[in-house]
Coordinates of C-alpha atoms in Angstrom, one line a residue:
Chain T
M1 CA 90.9 127.9 106.0
S2 CA 94.5 128.8 105.5
V3 CA 97.1 126.6 103.8
V4 CA 100.0 125.8 106.2
V5 CA 102.2 123.9 103.8
E6 CA 102.2 123.5 100.1
G7 CA 104.5 121.5 97.9
R8 CA 104.7 122.3 94.2
N9 CA 106.2 119.6 92.0
L10 CA 108.8 118.6 94.6
I11 CA 111.7 116.6 93.3
R12 CA 114.5 114.9 95.1
D13 CA 117.3 113.1 93.3
Y14 CA 120.2 111.3 95.1
H15 CA 123.5 111.1 93.2
I16 CA 125.4 108.0 93.9
A17 CA 129.1 108.4 93.1
G18 CA 130.6 105.7 90.9
S19 CA 133.7 103.7 91.6
L20 CA 136.1 101.7 89.5
M21 CA 133.6 98.9 88.9
R22 CA 130.4 100.8 89.0
P23 CA 129.2 103.8 87.1
A24 CA 127.7 106.8 88.9
K25 CA 124.0 106.8 88.9
T26 CA 121.1 109.0 90.0
V27 CA 118.2 107.7 92.2
H28 CA 114.9 109.7 91.7
A29 CA 113.5 109.3 95.2
V30 CA 110.7 111.9 94.8
K31 CA 109.5 112.6 91.3
G32 CA 107.4 115.7 91.3
I33 CA 104.9 115.7 94.1
S34 CA 102.3 118.5 94.8
F35 CA 100.1 118.8 97.8
A36 CA 98.7 121.3 100.3
V37 CA 97.6 120.9 103.9
E38 CA 95.3 123.4 105.7
R39 CA 95.3 124.3 109.4
G40 CA 93.8 121.6 111.6
K41 CA 93.9 119.0 108.8
T42 CA 95.8 115.8 108.3
L43 CA 97.4 114.7 105.1
A44 CA 98.5 111.0 105.2
I45 CA 101.3 109.9 102.9
V46 CA 101.0 106.1 102.4
G47 CA 103.6 103.9 100.8
E48 CA 105.9 100.9 101.2
S49 CA 109.6 100.9 101.8
G50 CA 111.4 102.7 99.1
S51 CA 108.4 104.7 98.0
G52 CA 110.1 108.0 98.9
K53 CA 107.6 108.9 101.6
S54 CA 110.3 109.5 104.3
T55 CA 112.4 111.5 101.8
L56 CA 109.3 113.7 101.3
A57 CA 108.8 114.0 105.0
R58 CA 112.4 115.2 105.4
I59 CA 111.9 117.8 102.7
V60 CA 108.7 119.1 104.4
A61 CA 110.4 119.2 107.8
L62 CA 113.2 121.4 106.4
I63 CA 115.9 118.7 107.0
D64 CA 116.7 118.0 103.4
Q65 CA 116.5 120.3 100.5
A66 CA 114.5 119.5 97.4
T67 CA 116.4 119.1 94.1
G68 CA 113.5 120.8 92.3
G69 CA 110.1 122.3 92.8
E70 CA 108.9 124.7 95.4
L71 CA 108.0 124.3 99.1
L72 CA 105.8 127.0 100.7
I73 CA 105.3 127.3 104.4
E74 CA 102.4 129.6 105.2
G75 CA 102.6 131.0 101.7
K76 CA 106.3 131.8 101.9
P77 CA 108.7 129.9 99.7
V78 CA 111.5 128.1 101.6
D79 CA 114.6 126.7 100.1
I80 CA 117.1 125.6 102.7
G81 CA 119.7 125.1 100.0
K82 CA 119.8 128.8 99.2
T83 CA 119.1 130.6 102.5
R84 CA 119.2 129.4 106.0
P85 CA 115.6 129.3 107.4
T86 CA 114.9 131.9 110.1
R87 CA 114.3 130.7 113.6
E88 CA 110.6 131.7 113.2
M89 CA 110.4 129.4 110.1
R90 CA 112.1 126.5 112.0
S91 CA 109.7 127.0 114.8
K92 CA 106.7 126.5 112.5
V93 CA 107.6 123.1 111.3
Q94 CA 108.5 120.2 113.7
I95 CA 109.0 116.5 113.2
V96 CA 108.4 113.3 115.2
F97 CA 110.3 110.2 114.2
Q98 CA 109.4 106.6 114.1
N99 CA 111.6 105.2 116.7
P100 CA 111.4 106.9 120.1
Y101 CA 114.4 104.8 121.3
G102 CA 116.6 106.4 118.7
S103 CA 115.2 109.9 118.6
L104 CA 116.0 110.8 122.3
N105 CA 119.5 111.3 123.6
P106 CA 120.0 108.7 126.3
R107 CA 122.2 111.1 128.3
Q108 CA 119.8 114.0 128.3
K109 CA 117.2 114.5 131.0
I110 CA 113.6 114.8 129.7
G111 CA 113.4 118.4 131.0
D112 CA 116.5 119.3 128.9
V113 CA 115.1 117.5 125.9
L114 CA 112.0 119.7 126.1
M115 CA 113.8 123.0 126.9
E116 CA 116.4 122.7 124.1
P117 CA 114.2 123.8 121.2
L118 CA 113.3 127.0 123.2
F119 CA 117.0 127.6 124.1
L120 CA 118.1 127.2 120.4
N121 CA 115.2 129.0 118.7
T122 CA 113.9 131.6 121.1
D123 CA 115.1 134.1 123.7
T124 CA 112.8 132.7 126.4
P125 CA 114.4 133.1 129.8
A126 CA 115.4 129.9 131.7
P127 CA 112.6 130.0 134.4
E128 CA 110.0 130.3 131.7
R129 CA 111.6 127.5 129.7
R130 CA 111.3 125.3 132.7
D131 CA 107.7 126.1 133.3
R132 CA 106.7 125.6 129.7
A133 CA 108.5 122.2 129.6
R134 CA 106.6 121.1 132.7
E135 CA 103.3 122.3 131.3
M136 CA 103.9 120.4 128.0
L137 CA 104.7 117.2 129.9
V138 CA 101.3 117.4 131.5
K139 CA 99.7 118.2 128.1
V140 CA 101.0 115.0 126.6
G141 CA 99.8 113.0 129.6
L142 CA 103.0 112.6 131.7
P143 CA 103.4 113.8 135.3
A144 CA 105.5 117.0 135.6
E145 CA 107.7 115.1 138.1
H146 CA 109.2 113.2 135.2
F147 CA 111.2 116.3 134.3
N148 CA 114.4 115.0 135.8
R149 CA 114.2 111.5 134.5
Y150 CA 116.3 110.0 131.7
P151 CA 114.8 108.3 128.5
H152 CA 115.7 104.8 129.6
M153 CA 113.2 105.1 132.4
F154 CA 110.3 105.3 130.0
S155 CA 108.4 102.8 127.9
G156 CA 108.1 103.1 124.2
G157 CA 104.7 104.9 124.3
Q158 CA 105.9 107.3 126.9
R159 CA 109.0 108.1 124.9
Q160 CA 106.9 108.8 121.9
R161 CA 104.8 111.2 124.0
I162 CA 108.1 113.0 125.0
A163 CA 109.1 113.2 121.3
I164 CA 105.7 114.7 120.6
A165 CA 106.0 117.1 123.5
R166 CA 109.4 118.3 122.2
A167 CA 108.0 118.9 118.7
L168 CA 105.2 121.1 120.3
M169 CA 107.5 123.2 122.4
L170 CA 107.9 125.9 119.8
N171 CA 104.1 126.2 119.0
P172 CA 104.5 124.9 115.5
T173 CA 101.7 125.1 113.0
L174 CA 102.8 122.0 111.1
L175 CA 103.9 118.6 112.6
V176 CA 105.5 116.0 110.3
L177 CA 104.9 112.6 111.8
D178 CA 107.1 109.9 110.3
E179 CA 105.5 106.6 111.2
P180 CA 104.9 107.8 114.8
V181 CA 103.0 104.6 115.9
S182 CA 104.5 101.8 113.9
A183 CA 107.0 100.9 116.6
L184 CA 104.3 100.7 119.3
D185 CA 102.1 98.0 120.6
L186 CA 98.4 98.1 119.6
S187 CA 97.1 99.3 122.9
V188 CA 99.8 102.0 123.1
Q189 CA 99.2 102.9 119.5
A190 CA 95.6 103.8 120.3
Q191 CA 96.7 106.0 123.2
V192 CA 99.2 107.9 121.0
L193 CA 96.7 108.3 118.2
N194 CA 94.1 109.7 120.6
L195 CA 96.7 112.1 122.0
L196 CA 97.6 113.3 118.5
A197 CA 93.9 113.9 117.8
D198 CA 93.5 115.8 121.0
L199 CA 96.5 118.0 120.4
Q200 CA 95.4 118.7 116.8
E201 CA 92.1 120.0 118.1
E202 CA 93.7 122.1 120.9
F203 CA 96.4 123.8 118.8
N204 CA 94.7 123.6 115.4
L205 CA 97.8 121.8 114.0
A206 CA 98.3 120.6 110.5
Y207 CA 99.7 117.1 110.3
V208 CA 101.7 115.4 107.5
F209 CA 101.4 111.8 108.7
I210 CA 103.6 109.3 107.0
S211 CA 102.4 105.7 107.4
H212 CA 102.3 102.3 105.8
D213 CA 99.3 101.1 107.8
L214 CA 96.1 101.7 106.0
S215 CA 93.9 101.1 109.0
V216 CA 95.7 103.9 110.9
V217 CA 95.5 106.2 107.9
R218 CA 91.8 105.6 107.5
Y219 CA 91.3 106.6 111.1
I220 CA 93.4 109.7 111.2
A221 CA 93.6 111.3 107.7
D222 CA 91.5 114.0 106.0
D223 CA 93.4 113.6 102.8
V224 CA 95.5 110.7 101.5
L225 CA 98.4 110.6 99.1
V226 CA 99.6 107.2 97.9
M227 CA 103.2 107.0 96.9
N228 CA 104.9 104.3 94.8
Q229 CA 108.5 104.6 93.6
G230 CA 108.7 108.3 94.1
E231 CA 105.4 109.1 92.4
A232 CA 102.0 110.1 93.8
V233 CA 99.9 107.4 92.2
E234 CA 96.7 108.6 93.9
Q235 CA 95.6 111.7 95.8
G236 CA 92.3 112.7 97.2
S237 CA 90.1 112.9 100.3
R238 CA 90.1 109.9 102.6
E239 CA 86.5 109.1 101.8
A240 CA 87.1 109.1 98.0
V241 CA 90.3 107.1 98.2
F242 CA 89.0 104.4 100.5
A243 CA 85.6 104.2 98.9
D244 CA 86.8 104.0 95.3
P245 CA 90.6 103.6 94.8
Q246 CA 91.4 104.4 91.2
H247 CA 95.0 103.4 90.7
P248 CA 95.9 99.7 90.4
Y249 CA 98.7 100.1 93.0
T250 CA 96.3 101.6 95.6
R251 CA 93.9 98.6 94.9
E252 CA 96.8 96.2 95.4
L253 CA 97.7 97.9 98.7
F254 CA 94.1 97.6 99.9
A255 CA 93.8 94.0 98.9
A256 CA 97.0 93.1 100.7
T257 CA 96.0 94.7 104.0
P258 CA 94.6 92.1 106.4
V259 CA 91.1 92.8 107.6
T260 CA 89.4 91.8 110.8
D261 CA 86.0 92.0 109.2
L262 CA 83.6 89.3 110.5
D263 CA 82.1 88.4 107.2
A264 CA 85.6 88.0 105.7
I265 CA 86.6 85.7 108.6
R266 CA 83.4 83.7 108.2
A267 CA 84.0 83.2 104.5
R268 CA 87.6 82.1 105.0
V269 CA 86.7 79.6 107.7
A270 CA 84.0 78.2 105.5
R271 CA 86.5 77.9 102.6
R272 CA 88.9 76.0 104.8
Q273 CA 86.3 73.6 106.1
A274 CA 85.2 72.9 102.6
M275 CA 88.8 72.2 101.6
R276 CA 89.2 69.9 104.6
A277 CA 86.1 68.0 103.8
A278 CA 87.2 67.5 100.2
A279 CA 90.6 66.3 101.3
G280 CA 89.1 64.0 103.9
G281 CA 86.6 62.5 101.5
Chain N
M1 CA 94.5 64.6 117.4
A2 CA 96.9 66.5 119.5
L3 CA 100.3 67.0 118.0
L4 CA 102.0 69.2 120.5
T5 CA 100.7 69.4 124.1
I6 CA 102.2 71.7 126.7
R7 CA 100.6 71.9 130.1
N8 CA 101.4 74.5 132.8
L9 CA 104.6 75.9 131.2
T10 CA 106.6 78.3 133.3
V11 CA 109.7 80.1 132.2
R12 CA 111.8 82.1 134.6
F13 CA 114.9 84.2 133.8
G14 CA 117.5 84.8 136.5
T15 CA 118.5 88.4 136.4
S16 CA 120.7 90.5 138.6
T17 CA 117.7 91.9 140.4
G18 CA 116.0 88.5 141.1
S19 CA 114.0 86.1 138.9
F20 CA 111.6 87.3 136.3
T21 CA 108.7 85.2 135.2
A22 CA 108.2 85.5 131.4
V23 CA 105.7 82.7 131.0
D24 CA 103.4 81.9 133.9
G25 CA 101.5 78.6 133.7
I26 CA 100.6 78.5 130.0
D27 CA 98.9 75.6 128.2
V28 CA 99.4 75.1 124.5
H29 CA 98.0 72.4 122.3
V30 CA 98.0 72.1 118.5
D31 CA 96.3 69.4 116.5
K32 CA 97.6 67.8 113.4
G33 CA 97.0 70.1 110.4
E34 CA 95.8 73.0 112.5
V35 CA 96.7 76.6 112.3
L36 CA 97.1 78.1 115.8
A37 CA 97.7 81.8 116.3
I38 CA 99.3 83.0 119.5
V39 CA 98.6 86.7 119.9
G40 CA 100.0 89.2 122.4
E41 CA 101.8 92.5 122.8
S42 CA 105.4 92.8 123.7
G43 CA 106.2 91.1 127.0
S44 CA 103.3 88.7 126.7
G45 CA 105.7 85.7 126.6
K46 CA 104.4 84.5 123.2
S47 CA 107.8 84.0 121.7
V48 CA 109.4 82.7 124.9
S49 CA 106.9 79.9 125.3
M50 CA 107.6 78.6 121.8
L51 CA 111.4 79.0 122.2
A52 CA 111.0 76.9 125.4
A53 CA 109.3 74.2 123.5
M54 CA 112.1 74.2 120.9
G55 CA 114.8 74.2 123.6
L56 CA 116.3 77.4 122.2
L57 CA 116.4 79.5 125.4
P58 CA 119.7 80.5 127.0
D59 CA 121.0 78.9 130.2
T60 CA 119.7 81.7 132.3
A61 CA 116.1 80.4 131.7
T62 CA 114.5 77.9 133.9
V63 CA 111.8 76.0 132.1
T64 CA 109.3 73.8 134.0
A65 CA 106.1 72.2 132.7
D66 CA 103.7 69.4 133.9
E67 CA 103.7 68.0 130.4
M68 CA 105.4 68.6 127.1
T69 CA 104.7 66.0 124.5
F70 CA 105.1 65.9 120.7
D71 CA 103.1 63.2 119.0
G72 CA 102.9 61.2 122.2
R73 CA 106.7 61.5 122.9
D74 CA 107.8 63.2 126.1
L75 CA 110.1 66.1 125.2
L76 CA 111.0 66.7 128.9
S77 CA 112.5 63.4 129.7
M78 CA 114.3 63.0 126.4
T79 CA 118.1 63.2 126.1
P80 CA 119.3 66.2 124.1
R81 CA 120.3 63.8 121.4
Q82 CA 116.8 62.3 121.1
R83 CA 115.4 65.8 121.2
R84 CA 117.5 66.9 118.3
Q85 CA 115.9 64.2 116.2
I86 CA 112.7 66.1 116.5
I87 CA 113.7 69.7 116.7
G88 CA 114.8 71.0 113.3
R89 CA 113.3 67.9 111.6
E90 CA 109.7 67.3 112.8
I91 CA 109.4 70.8 114.4
T92 CA 111.0 73.7 112.6
M93 CA 110.9 77.4 113.1
I94 CA 111.1 80.7 111.2
F95 CA 111.8 84.1 112.7
Q96 CA 110.9 87.7 112.3
E97 CA 114.1 89.1 110.7
P98 CA 114.7 86.9 107.6
I99 CA 117.9 88.7 106.7
A100 CA 119.3 88.3 110.2
S101 CA 118.3 84.6 110.3
L102 CA 120.5 83.7 107.4
N103 CA 124.3 83.6 107.7
P104 CA 125.7 86.5 105.6
S105 CA 128.9 84.6 104.8
F106 CA 127.3 81.7 103.0
T107 CA 125.1 81.4 99.9
A108 CA 121.4 80.5 100.2
G109 CA 122.2 77.3 98.4
Y110 CA 124.9 76.3 100.9
Q111 CA 122.7 76.9 103.8
I112 CA 119.7 75.0 102.6
E113 CA 121.9 72.1 101.3
E114 CA 123.4 71.9 104.8
V115 CA 119.9 71.4 106.3
L116 CA 119.2 68.7 103.7
R117 CA 122.4 66.8 104.3
L118 CA 122.3 67.0 108.1
N119 CA 118.6 66.7 108.8
A120 CA 117.3 64.8 105.8
G121 CA 120.4 62.7 105.2
L122 CA 120.7 63.5 101.5
S123 CA 123.9 63.3 99.5
R124 CA 125.4 66.5 98.1
K125 CA 123.9 65.9 94.7
A126 CA 120.5 64.9 95.9
A127 CA 120.5 67.9 98.3
R128 CA 121.2 70.3 95.4
A129 CA 118.4 68.9 93.3
R130 CA 116.0 69.0 96.3
A131 CA 117.0 72.6 97.1
I132 CA 116.1 73.7 93.6
D133 CA 112.7 72.0 94.0
L134 CA 112.1 73.7 97.3
F135 CA 113.1 77.1 96.0
E136 CA 110.6 76.5 93.2
Q137 CA 107.9 75.5 95.7
V138 CA 108.3 78.6 97.8
G139 CA 108.0 80.8 94.6
L140 CA 111.6 82.1 94.4
P141 CA 112.3 83.4 90.9
D142 CA 115.3 81.7 89.1
P143 CA 115.7 78.9 91.8
E144 CA 119.0 77.7 90.3
G145 CA 120.5 81.2 90.3
K146 CA 119.3 81.9 93.8
L147 CA 121.3 78.9 95.1
K148 CA 124.4 81.0 94.4
S149 CA 123.0 84.2 96.0
Y150 CA 124.2 85.6 99.3
P151 CA 121.6 87.0 101.7
H152 CA 122.6 90.6 101.0
Q153 CA 121.7 90.1 97.3
M154 CA 118.1 89.2 98.1
S155 CA 115.2 91.3 99.3
G156 CA 113.5 90.7 102.7
G157 CA 110.6 88.8 101.1
Q158 CA 113.0 86.6 99.1
S159 CA 115.1 85.9 102.3
Q160 CA 111.9 84.9 104.1
R161 CA 111.1 82.5 101.2
V162 CA 114.5 81.0 101.6
M163 CA 113.9 80.6 105.4
I164 CA 110.6 78.9 104.7
A165 CA 112.2 76.6 102.1
M166 CA 114.7 75.6 104.8
A167 CA 112.0 75.1 107.3
I168 CA 109.9 72.8 105.1
A169 CA 112.9 70.9 103.7
T170 CA 112.5 68.1 106.2
N171 CA 108.7 67.8 105.7
P172 CA 108.1 68.9 109.3
R173 CA 104.8 68.1 111.0
L174 CA 104.8 71.4 112.9
L175 CA 106.1 74.7 111.7
I176 CA 106.4 77.6 114.2
A177 CA 106.5 81.0 112.6
D178 CA 107.5 83.8 115.0
E179 CA 106.2 87.1 113.6
P180 CA 107.2 86.0 110.1
T181 CA 105.9 89.1 108.3
T182 CA 106.4 91.9 110.8
A183 CA 109.5 93.2 109.1
L184 CA 107.9 93.1 105.6
D185 CA 105.8 95.5 103.5
V186 CA 102.1 94.7 103.4
T187 CA 102.1 93.5 99.8
I188 CA 105.0 91.2 100.6
Q189 CA 103.3 90.2 103.8
K190 CA 100.3 89.0 101.9
Q191 CA 102.5 86.9 99.5
I192 CA 104.3 85.3 102.5
L193 CA 101.1 84.5 104.4
D194 CA 99.5 83.1 101.3
L195 CA 102.6 80.9 100.7
L196 CA 102.5 79.7 104.3
M197 CA 98.8 78.8 104.1
E198 CA 99.3 77.1 100.8
L199 CA 102.1 75.0 102.1
Q200 CA 100.1 74.2 105.2
Q201 CA 97.2 72.9 103.1
E202 CA 99.4 71.0 100.7
T203 CA 101.5 69.2 103.3
G204 CA 99.0 69.0 106.1
M205 CA 101.5 70.2 108.6
A206 CA 100.4 72.1 111.7
L207 CA 101.3 75.8 111.9
I208 CA 101.8 77.9 115.0
L209 CA 101.8 81.6 114.1
I210 CA 103.1 84.0 116.7
T211 CA 102.0 87.5 116.0
H212 CA 100.8 90.8 117.4
D213 CA 98.7 91.7 114.4
M214 CA 95.0 91.0 114.7
G215 CA 94.6 91.3 110.9
V216 CA 97.1 88.5 110.4
V217 CA 95.2 86.4 112.9
A218 CA 91.9 87.1 111.1
E219 CA 93.4 86.0 107.8
T220 CA 95.2 82.8 108.8
A221 CA 94.2 81.1 112.1
D222 CA 91.8 78.3 112.9
R223 CA 92.2 78.8 116.6
V224 CA 93.6 81.7 118.6
Q225 CA 95.2 82.0 122.0
V226 CA 95.6 85.4 123.5
Q227 CA 98.4 86.0 126.0
Y228 CA 99.1 88.9 128.3
K229 CA 102.1 89.3 130.6
G230 CA 102.9 85.6 130.5
K231 CA 99.4 84.4 131.1
K232 CA 96.8 83.0 128.8
M233 CA 93.8 85.3 128.6
E234 CA 91.5 83.5 126.2
E235 CA 91.4 80.7 123.7
A236 CA 88.8 80.3 121.0
D237 CA 88.3 79.5 117.4
V238 CA 89.0 82.5 115.2
L239 CA 85.4 83.4 114.4
S240 CA 84.2 83.3 118.1
L241 CA 87.2 85.3 119.2
F242 CA 86.4 88.2 116.8
E243 CA 82.6 87.8 117.1
N244 CA 82.2 87.4 120.8
P245 CA 85.4 87.8 122.8
Q246 CA 85.0 86.6 126.3
N247 CA 88.0 88.1 128.1
P248 CA 88.1 91.8 129.0
Y249 CA 91.7 92.0 127.6
T250 CA 90.7 90.6 124.3
R251 CA 87.8 92.9 124.1
A252 CA 90.0 95.9 124.9
L253 CA 92.6 94.8 122.3
L254 CA 89.9 94.4 119.6
S255 CA 88.4 97.8 120.3
A256 CA 91.8 99.4 120.1
L257 CA 92.0 98.5 116.4
P258 CA 91.8 101.7 114.4
E259 CA 89.2 100.0 112.0
N260 CA 86.9 99.4 115.0
A261 CA 86.9 103.1 116.0
T262 CA 83.5 104.4 117.0
G263 CA 83.3 108.2 117.1
D264 CA 86.5 110.2 116.8
R265 CA 88.6 108.6 119.5
L266 CA 89.9 105.1 119.9
S267 CA 89.1 103.1 123.0
T268 CA 92.4 102.1 124.6
V269 CA 93.5 99.1 126.6
A270 CA 94.4 101.6 129.4
S271 CA 91.2 101.1 131.4
F272 CA 91.9 97.4 131.4
L273 CA 95.5 97.9 132.3
E274 CA 94.6 100.1 135.3
H275 CA 92.2 97.6 136.5
E276 CA 94.8 94.9 136.2
A277 CA 97.4 97.0 138.0
Q278 CA 95.4 96.9 141.2
P279 CA 96.2 93.8 143.3

């Protein structure tokens, strides 16, 4: 198994300029995180708002540069602050964002959305670009006839399929998924998660899956990294983390997640009835 | 004992392309001291039916119902003035976006004291004292200091606590919570749900919880009503619903939960939806 992406002690600081009334300060958003993802595997990064998980996603997706540490894509160090990544490097890593209403240009037809990555990063001729875009639409479960439609004509789940299709146009080896299903309804969420599982199998993709939803993570992840305030408080295989969480924060997160377990519901209903009986008597 | 009874509620919105039926013949009833969860995905009409009961829909909405009574009083035939004696006092509501629900230009203290003066008839001084008590009751740190805080100075969880304090200020008999924790992190969600359940048990008020999250339903509700495209699909006590769902849509919804995955793919609601699409 080959490692697609590796982070070594990644750090990201944000410097906030001071003003007359306020001294300048530095926010340590990511405080030295290390991880590795192999081909065909999924690393889930879990955390609450402000944990630094999206900052980490942006570093891995080559959007933001790290302040410290090293990022390796297929074994090659990449530092977007020093050298512009090559088109090949850009093609290897793609990202899907949380909100499919914000991540598609409302004035761009779906076909153009899908062809643009090829136009910018490859020398593929126009007819081939068109064919590949149509093929990709079918792959993500949309009819090829939707090629000439605009984003507003699609539902949230369909738009997320389009965003996924766009990310796959360059045959990446790594997909960064930043909360890809949290804006979707439960039924649509299941469809998109299934699609991601199918595509991972077909293209042997590595996923870095950012999420705050533990039930989704448990379903999709091979490895789990729990972040809190910029630190990786727990890291391990899905089985290990879910069976026996070590860090108090992970335990707190698990305890706070609502469960639909029948025994738990039964126990709660019994508690409530007992309390009612006590109050009534 | 029925507290709120709604029979055959229909809500239509007039749009430029004709009328759109958001709620289509829904019945809702809540007993005193009961926790009812209304579950559905977007477009199920779960919020609209409660906004209709509160009289909070815009003029473009046409609301009809065979019956709409609160504690034996008919909400439909009431004058707006009489209705305002109930809405905001005996029935109160909190919303999904706590920060957007508060007015950014006024302090939390000003906003809750306004409720206490107008709806509970307290004097300025009494309102201030009661506001501090309420802030304490909803677990806000430094209640006196928080009176002087503006919404932007508080976190999402704290803002929702302020909203809850405002909602229970008049000792309502029914609190409607519309996705109260959807915008919050899970650890904060747990705190807010625990708080709502605690307050419900202390005061004996009824609680209608509108949500799309089956986990939240499992952890709070006595009884559950499942809605889909403006229609009621199923109604059951919480245990029966999860143990033995009767309606195909409910079954589809439950099997779409990632924690209920069998094998390596999730079952989706799609098969149900396709079946539904055929006339």
